[in-house]
Amino acid sequence: MAGEDAVDESQLTLCCALCCTNCATLPITECTGCSGKLGLCCLDLEICCKPGSPCLPCICCGPTCDGCKGLTAQLQVCCVVCNAAFPCNEEVPVAVVVGGLMLYPKCGCCVVQREIMDR
């Protein structure tokens, strides 16, 4: 996993993206449940109702404090995942994708996010 959360960003197939925001799909084997994460500077708030995900302090939600990382957001419902970050990070790389066709940082169709992570 790219981060310590319920979504393995390296498995996402990008459907649409603009700069530091994207919408993607998970493989069918990972489509159960829902999760979310919102971060501002060093404070994160996570919710998770997904089997096999890391335990959170208060049943299915929990605040955490990490190093300063700007603004981040992630929402996963079944197979659909939407991500945003400012500035961009390894979980939300810079990309331009329209209807599954990636234009930047490389050209391709239905590109899996692991192919453009850490560029």
Tab-separated table of N, CA and C in Angstrom:
chain	number	residue	atom	x	y	z
A	1	MET	N	0.828	-1.181	0.000
A	1	MET	CA	0.000	0.000	0.000
A	1	MET	C	0.869	1.238	0.000
A	2	ALA	N	0.404	2.258	-0.697
A	2	ALA	CA	1.150	3.508	-0.733
A	2	ALA	C	1.096	4.203	0.612
A	3	GLY	N	-0.047	4.189	1.262
A	3	GLY	CA	-0.188	4.799	2.580
A	3	GLY	C	-0.781	3.793	3.534
A	4	GLU	N	-0.867	4.161	4.804
A	4	GLU	CA	-1.439	3.279	5.808
A	4	GLU	C	-2.937	3.545	5.926
A	5	ASP	N	-3.696	3.220	4.878
A	5	ASP	CA	-5.137	3.409	4.917
A	5	ASP	C	-5.822	2.227	4.247
A	6	ALA	N	-7.129	2.312	4.066
A	6	ALA	CA	-7.921	1.194	3.574
A	6	ALA	C	-7.869	1.011	2.066
A	7	VAL	N	-7.284	1.937	1.327
A	7	VAL	CA	-7.232	1.856	-0.139
A	7	VAL	C	-5.787	1.705	-0.589
A	8	ASP	N	-5.530	0.695	-1.398
A	8	ASP	CA	-4.209	0.500	-1.986
A	8	ASP	C	-4.168	1.293	-3.289
A	9	GLU	N	-3.596	2.496	-3.231
A	9	GLU	CA	-3.597	3.398	-4.378
A	9	GLU	C	-2.871	2.824	-5.587
A	10	SER	N	-1.935	1.906	-5.377
A	10	SER	CA	-1.193	1.339	-6.508
A	10	SER	C	-2.084	0.464	-7.386
A	11	GLN	N	-3.265	0.050	-6.894
A	11	GLN	CA	-4.170	-0.789	-7.672
A	11	GLN	C	-5.244	0.001	-8.423
A	12	LEU	N	-5.308	1.295	-8.231
A	12	LEU	CA	-6.360	2.101	-8.844
A	12	LEU	C	-6.172	2.224	-10.352
A	13	THR	N	-7.271	2.082	-11.106
A	13	THR	CA	-7.275	2.355	-12.541
A	13	THR	C	-7.896	3.734	-12.725
A	14	LEU	N	-7.112	4.680	-13.220
A	14	LEU	CA	-7.561	6.068	-13.322
A	14	LEU	C	-8.604	6.245	-14.421
A	15	CYS	N	-9.727	6.875	-14.072
A	15	CYS	CA	-10.804	7.160	-15.023
A	15	CYS	C	-10.769	8.612	-15.472
A	16	CYS	N	-10.537	9.521	-14.509
A	16	CYS	CA	-10.416	10.938	-14.832
A	16	CYS	C	-9.511	11.576	-13.785
A	17	ALA	N	-8.750	12.570	-14.234
A	17	ALA	CA	-7.836	13.255	-13.321
A	17	ALA	C	-7.488	14.616	-13.890
A	18	LEU	N	-7.263	15.560	-12.998
A	18	LEU	CA	-6.785	16.880	-13.384
A	18	LEU	C	-5.874	17.366	-12.269
A	19	CYS	N	-4.611	17.527	-12.586
A	19	CYS	CA	-3.587	17.943	-11.630
A	19	CYS	C	-3.570	17.031	-10.416
A	20	CYS	N	-3.984	17.505	-9.267
A	20	CYS	CA	-3.869	16.749	-8.011
A	20	CYS	C	-5.196	16.186	-7.529
A	21	THR	N	-6.130	15.938	-8.445
A	21	THR	CA	-7.392	15.288	-8.106
A	21	THR	C	-7.613	14.144	-9.087
A	22	ASN	N	-8.256	13.074	-8.642
A	22	ASN	CA	-8.565	11.995	-9.572
A	22	ASN	C	-9.739	11.171	-9.086
A	23	CYS	N	-10.369	10.480	-10.025
A	23	CYS	CA	-11.384	9.475	-9.750
A	23	CYS	C	-10.910	8.201	-10.424
A	24	ALA	N	-11.065	7.096	-9.722
A	24	ALA	CA	-10.531	5.836	-10.216
A	24	ALA	C	-11.416	4.684	-9.767
A	25	THR	N	-11.114	3.498	-10.295
A	25	THR	CA	-11.824	2.296	-9.885
A	25	THR	C	-10.840	1.304	-9.270
A	26	LEU	N	-11.340	0.534	-8.318
A	26	LEU	CA	-10.571	-0.540	-7.694
A	26	LEU	C	-10.863	-1.850	-8.419
A	27	PRO	N	-9.952	-2.817	-8.334
A	27	PRO	CA	-10.250	-4.147	-8.883
A	27	PRO	C	-11.473	-4.740	-8.186
A	28	ILE	N	-12.196	-5.592	-8.877
A	28	ILE	CA	-13.444	-6.153	-8.358
A	28	ILE	C	-13.247	-6.888	-7.027
A	29	THR	N	-12.054	-7.416	-6.780
A	29	THR	CA	-11.799	-8.137	-5.528
A	29	THR	C	-11.686	-7.207	-4.322
A	30	GLU	N	-11.533	-5.894	-4.551
A	30	GLU	CA	-11.372	-4.912	-3.471
A	30	GLU	C	-12.594	-4.020	-3.296
A	31	CYS	N	-13.735	-4.392	-3.877
A	31	CYS	CA	-14.894	-3.495	-3.966
A	31	CYS	C	-15.858	-3.519	-2.789
A	32	THR	N	-15.471	-4.063	-1.668
A	32	THR	CA	-16.402	-4.123	-0.545
A	32	THR	C	-16.233	-2.925	0.385
A	33	GLY	N	-17.344	-2.462	0.913
A	33	GLY	CA	-17.309	-1.433	1.949
A	33	GLY	C	-17.095	-0.025	1.458
A	34	CYS	N	-16.814	0.841	2.431
A	34	CYS	CA	-16.559	2.244	2.132
A	34	CYS	C	-15.539	2.767	3.136
A	35	SER	N	-14.813	3.803	2.710
A	35	SER	CA	-13.826	4.419	3.594
A	35	SER	C	-13.628	5.863	3.173
A	36	GLY	N	-13.066	6.642	4.064
A	36	GLY	CA	-12.792	8.037	3.759
A	36	GLY	C	-11.682	8.566	4.643
A	37	LYS	N	-11.011	9.589	4.140
A	37	LYS	CA	-9.905	10.194	4.881
A	37	LYS	C	-9.850	11.671	4.500
A	38	LEU	N	-9.720	12.525	5.496
A	38	LEU	CA	-9.594	13.955	5.277
A	38	LEU	C	-8.448	14.446	6.147
A	39	GLY	N	-7.518	15.163	5.547
A	39	GLY	CA	-6.370	15.648	6.298
A	39	GLY	C	-6.107	17.118	6.056
A	40	LEU	N	-5.722	17.811	7.107
A	40	LEU	CA	-5.352	19.217	7.026
A	40	LEU	C	-4.103	19.395	7.880
A	41	CYS	N	-3.019	19.797	7.248
A	41	CYS	CA	-1.711	19.890	7.905
A	41	CYS	C	-1.347	18.562	8.534
A	42	CYS	N	-1.306	18.466	9.846
A	42	CYS	CA	-0.886	17.216	10.485
A	42	CYS	C	-2.054	16.420	11.064
A	43	LEU	N	-3.277	16.903	10.953
A	43	LEU	CA	-4.432	16.230	11.536
A	43	LEU	C	-5.205	15.461	10.461
A	44	ASP	N	-5.452	14.174	10.699
A	44	ASP	CA	-6.224	13.326	9.801
A	44	ASP	C	-7.459	12.811	10.517
A	45	LEU	N	-8.556	12.701	9.774
A	45	LEU	CA	-9.756	12.071	10.279
A	45	LEU	C	-10.124	10.972	9.298
A	46	GLU	N	-10.252	9.745	9.779
A	46	GLU	CA	-10.543	8.610	8.920
A	46	GLU	C	-11.817	7.924	9.368
A	47	ILE	N	-12.564	7.409	8.377
A	47	ILE	CA	-13.697	6.538	8.639
A	47	ILE	C	-13.495	5.296	7.787
A	48	CYS	N	-13.972	4.163	8.275
A	48	CYS	CA	-13.769	2.944	7.515
A	48	CYS	C	-14.785	1.887	7.912
A	49	CYS	N	-15.494	1.381	6.938
A	49	CYS	CA	-16.402	0.247	7.106
A	49	CYS	C	-16.046	-0.748	6.005
A	50	LYS	N	-14.838	-1.298	6.104
A	50	LYS	CA	-14.311	-2.166	5.057
A	50	LYS	C	-13.612	-3.355	5.704
A	51	PRO	N	-13.988	-4.576	5.340
A	51	PRO	CA	-13.345	-5.745	5.936
A	51	PRO	C	-11.854	-5.803	5.605
A	52	GLY	N	-11.048	-6.179	6.586
A	52	GLY	CA	-9.615	-6.337	6.370
A	52	GLY	C	-8.798	-5.065	6.422
A	53	SER	N	-9.426	-3.937	6.712
A	53	SER	CA	-8.683	-2.675	6.775
A	53	SER	C	-8.076	-2.493	8.166
A	54	PRO	N	-7.088	-1.585	8.284
A	54	PRO	CA	-6.479	-1.349	9.600
A	54	PRO	C	-7.519	-0.867	10.624
A	55	CYS	N	-7.359	-1.297	11.873
A	55	CYS	CA	-8.281	-0.881	12.937
A	55	CYS	C	-8.093	0.601	13.255
A	56	LEU	N	-9.195	1.272	13.524
A	56	LEU	CA	-9.173	2.683	13.922
A	56	LEU	C	-9.525	2.784	15.400
A	57	PRO	N	-9.101	3.875	16.064
A	57	PRO	CA	-9.292	3.996	17.517
A	57	PRO	C	-10.740	3.897	18.001
A	58	CYS	N	-11.691	4.512	17.323
A	58	CYS	CA	-13.083	4.545	17.788
A	58	CYS	C	-13.973	3.725	16.852
A	59	ILE	N	-13.933	2.430	16.946
A	59	ILE	CA	-14.712	1.482	16.147
A	59	ILE	C	-14.424	1.658	14.661
A	60	CYS	N	-15.137	2.547	13.953
A	60	CYS	CA	-14.899	2.700	12.518
A	60	CYS	C	-14.433	4.107	12.140
A	61	CYS	N	-14.038	4.915	13.109
A	61	CYS	CA	-13.517	6.241	12.780
A	61	CYS	C	-12.414	6.602	13.773
A	62	GLY	N	-11.603	7.570	13.378
A	62	GLY	CA	-10.561	7.955	14.301
A	62	GLY	C	-9.696	9.082	13.805
A	63	PRO	N	-9.361	10.010	14.696
A	63	PRO	CA	-8.410	11.064	14.356
A	63	PRO	C	-6.984	10.575	14.591
A	64	THR	N	-6.066	11.031	13.758
A	64	THR	CA	-4.648	10.726	13.936
A	64	THR	C	-3.853	11.994	13.657
A	65	CYS	N	-2.620	12.004	14.085
A	65	CYS	CA	-1.758	13.147	13.853
A	65	CYS	C	-0.450	12.654	13.240
A	66	ASP	N	-0.157	13.110	12.023
A	66	ASP	CA	1.052	12.738	11.292
A	66	ASP	C	1.875	13.989	11.032
A	67	GLY	N	2.936	13.816	10.252
A	67	GLY	CA	3.733	14.960	9.834
A	67	GLY	C	2.924	15.865	8.915
A	68	CYS	N	3.285	17.120	8.831
A	68	CYS	CA	2.557	18.101	8.022
A	68	CYS	C	2.599	17.712	6.548
A	69	LYS	N	1.418	17.652	5.914
A	69	LYS	CA	1.352	17.239	4.521
A	69	LYS	C	0.360	18.036	3.690
A	70	GLY	N	-0.077	19.167	4.153
A	70	GLY	CA	-0.988	19.992	3.370
A	70	GLY	C	-2.424	19.535	3.511
A	71	LEU	N	-3.162	19.514	2.404
A	71	LEU	CA	-4.572	19.157	2.381
A	71	LEU	C	-4.744	17.872	1.589
A	72	THR	N	-5.415	16.871	2.171
A	72	THR	CA	-5.666	15.610	1.478
A	72	THR	C	-7.101	15.172	1.715
A	73	ALA	N	-7.667	14.470	0.724
A	73	ALA	CA	-9.016	13.921	0.862
A	73	ALA	C	-9.115	12.649	0.031
A	74	GLN	N	-9.860	11.679	0.551
A	74	GLN	CA	-10.078	10.432	-0.168
A	74	GLN	C	-11.435	9.881	0.229
A	75	LEU	N	-12.203	9.408	-0.746
A	75	LEU	CA	-13.488	8.779	-0.499
A	75	LEU	C	-13.577	7.538	-1.352
A	76	GLN	N	-13.912	6.403	-0.742
A	76	GLN	CA	-14.076	5.153	-1.463
A	76	GLN	C	-15.434	4.576	-1.131
A	77	VAL	N	-16.242	4.312	-2.156
A	77	VAL	CA	-17.520	3.640	-2.002
A	77	VAL	C	-17.539	2.509	-3.020
A	78	CYS	N	-17.572	1.288	-2.528
A	78	CYS	CA	-17.486	0.093	-3.370
A	78	CYS	C	-16.261	0.186	-4.270
A	79	CYS	N	-16.436	0.216	-5.593
A	79	CYS	CA	-15.285	0.214	-6.519
A	79	CYS	C	-14.798	1.606	-6.903
A	80	VAL	N	-15.484	2.649	-6.500
A	80	VAL	CA	-15.138	4.009	-6.928
A	80	VAL	C	-14.341	4.725	-5.836
A	81	VAL	N	-13.222	5.344	-6.238
A	81	VAL	CA	-12.362	6.075	-5.311
A	81	VAL	C	-12.096	7.461	-5.888
A	82	CYS	N	-12.293	8.500	-5.084
A	82	CYS	CA	-11.956	9.872	-5.476
A	82	CYS	C	-10.887	10.380	-4.510
A	83	ASN	N	-9.838	10.982	-5.062
A	83	ASN	CA	-8.703	11.476	-4.276
A	83	ASN	C	-8.399	12.921	-4.637
A	84	ALA	N	-7.877	13.669	-3.680
A	84	ALA	CA	-7.384	15.018	-3.932
A	84	ALA	C	-6.286	15.318	-2.920
A	85	ALA	N	-5.311	16.095	-3.347
A	85	ALA	CA	-4.235	16.502	-2.448
A	85	ALA	C	-3.644	17.814	-2.928
A	86	PHE	N	-3.264	18.650	-1.966
A	86	PHE	CA	-2.534	19.869	-2.303
A	86	PHE	C	-1.489	20.088	-1.232
A	87	PRO	N	-0.226	19.994	-1.566
A	87	PRO	CA	0.327	19.679	-2.889
A	87	PRO	C	0.176	18.187	-3.197
A	88	CYS	N	0.402	17.815	-4.464
A	88	CYS	CA	0.330	16.416	-4.873
A	88	CYS	C	1.308	15.589	-4.049
A	89	ASN	N	0.998	14.302	-3.900
A	89	ASN	CA	1.863	13.410	-3.127
A	89	ASN	C	1.902	12.039	-3.794
A	90	GLU	N	2.513	11.050	-3.145
A	90	GLU	CA	2.626	9.728	-3.768
A	90	GLU	C	1.275	9.023	-3.894
A	91	GLU	N	0.301	9.344	-3.060
A	91	GLU	CA	-1.029	8.754	-3.174
A	91	GLU	C	-1.872	9.438	-4.250
A	92	VAL	N	-1.579	10.694	-4.548
A	92	VAL	CA	-2.307	11.453	-5.564
A	92	VAL	C	-1.283	12.146	-6.468
A	93	PRO	N	-0.731	11.402	-7.447
A	93	PRO	CA	0.272	12.001	-8.328
A	93	PRO	C	-0.371	12.941	-9.352
A	94	VAL	N	0.428	13.841	-9.903
A	94	VAL	CA	-0.051	14.746	-10.951
A	94	VAL	C	-0.418	13.915	-12.176
A	95	ALA	N	-1.619	14.134	-12.714
A	95	ALA	CA	-2.056	13.404	-13.897
A	95	ALA	C	-3.158	14.176	-14.608
A	96	VAL	N	-3.290	13.914	-15.911
A	96	VAL	CA	-4.415	14.412	-16.703
A	96	VAL	C	-5.001	13.203	-17.422
A	97	VAL	N	-6.248	12.851	-17.058
A	97	VAL	CA	-6.926	11.689	-17.627
A	97	VAL	C	-8.351	12.113	-17.978
A	98	VAL	N	-8.797	11.778	-19.206
A	98	VAL	CA	-10.147	12.099	-19.639
A	98	VAL	C	-10.795	10.808	-20.153
A	99	GLY	N	-11.854	10.375	-19.507
A	99	GLY	CA	-12.562	9.175	-19.947
A	99	GLY	C	-11.688	7.934	-20.023
A	100	GLY	N	-10.749	7.794	-19.094
A	100	GLY	CA	-9.866	6.640	-19.074
A	100	GLY	C	-8.633	6.771	-19.946
A	101	LEU	N	-8.544	7.841	-20.736
A	101	LEU	CA	-7.381	8.072	-21.598
A	101	LEU	C	-6.414	9.023	-20.912
A	102	MET	N	-5.243	8.519	-20.560
A	102	MET	CA	-4.242	9.338	-19.881
A	102	MET	C	-3.456	10.148	-20.901
A	103	LEU	N	-3.346	11.459	-20.623
A	103	LEU	CA	-2.600	12.370	-21.486
A	103	LEU	C	-1.277	12.783	-20.849
A	104	TYR	N	-1.220	12.781	-19.498
A	104	TYR	CA	-0.006	13.173	-18.778
A	104	TYR	C	0.042	12.415	-17.466
A	105	PRO	N	1.124	11.897	-16.991
A	105	PRO	CA	2.511	12.052	-17.404
A	105	PRO	C	2.956	11.094	-18.502
A	106	LYS	N	2.087	10.185	-18.926
A	106	LYS	CA	2.378	9.331	-20.067
A	106	LYS	C	1.067	9.117	-20.804
A	107	CYS	N	1.121	8.639	-21.995
A	107	CYS	CA	-0.096	8.376	-22.766
A	107	CYS	C	-0.494	6.916	-22.597
A	108	GLY	N	-1.808	6.674	-22.493
A	108	GLY	CA	-2.287	5.311	-22.362
A	108	GLY	C	-3.766	5.269	-22.051
A	109	CYS	N	-4.306	4.068	-22.072
A	109	CYS	CA	-5.725	3.859	-21.794
A	109	CYS	C	-5.855	2.960	-20.570
A	110	CYS	N	-6.726	3.322	-19.646
A	110	CYS	CA	-6.959	2.550	-18.417
A	110	CYS	C	-5.654	2.272	-17.680
A	111	VAL	N	-4.880	3.314	-17.449
A	111	VAL	CA	-3.578	3.196	-16.787
A	111	VAL	C	-3.781	2.968	-15.289
A	112	VAL	N	-3.047	2.015	-14.747
A	112	VAL	CA	-3.073	1.728	-13.309
A	112	VAL	C	-2.137	2.723	-12.626
A	113	GLN	N	-2.572	3.269	-11.500
A	113	GLN	CA	-1.837	4.356	-10.850
A	113	GLN	C	-0.400	3.987	-10.488
A	114	ARG	N	-0.110	2.714	-10.196
A	114	ARG	CA	1.258	2.335	-9.823
A	114	ARG	C	2.242	2.656	-10.941
A	115	GLU	N	1.776	2.735	-12.182
A	115	GLU	CA	2.652	3.037	-13.317
A	115	GLU	C	3.135	4.487	-13.316
A	116	ILE	N	2.469	5.364	-12.598
A	116	ILE	CA	2.886	6.777	-12.583
A	116	ILE	C	3.280	7.271	-11.189
A	117	MET	N	3.207	6.406	-10.189
A	117	MET	CA	3.587	6.816	-8.825
A	117	MET	C	5.077	7.055	-8.743
A	118	ASP	N	5.486	7.990	-7.906
A	118	ASP	CA	6.900	8.329	-7.672
A	118	ASP	C	7.617	8.801	-8.932
A	119	ARG	N	6.934	9.557	-9.775
A	119	ARG	CA	7.584	10.141	-10.961
A	119	ARG	C	8.023	11.533	-10.646
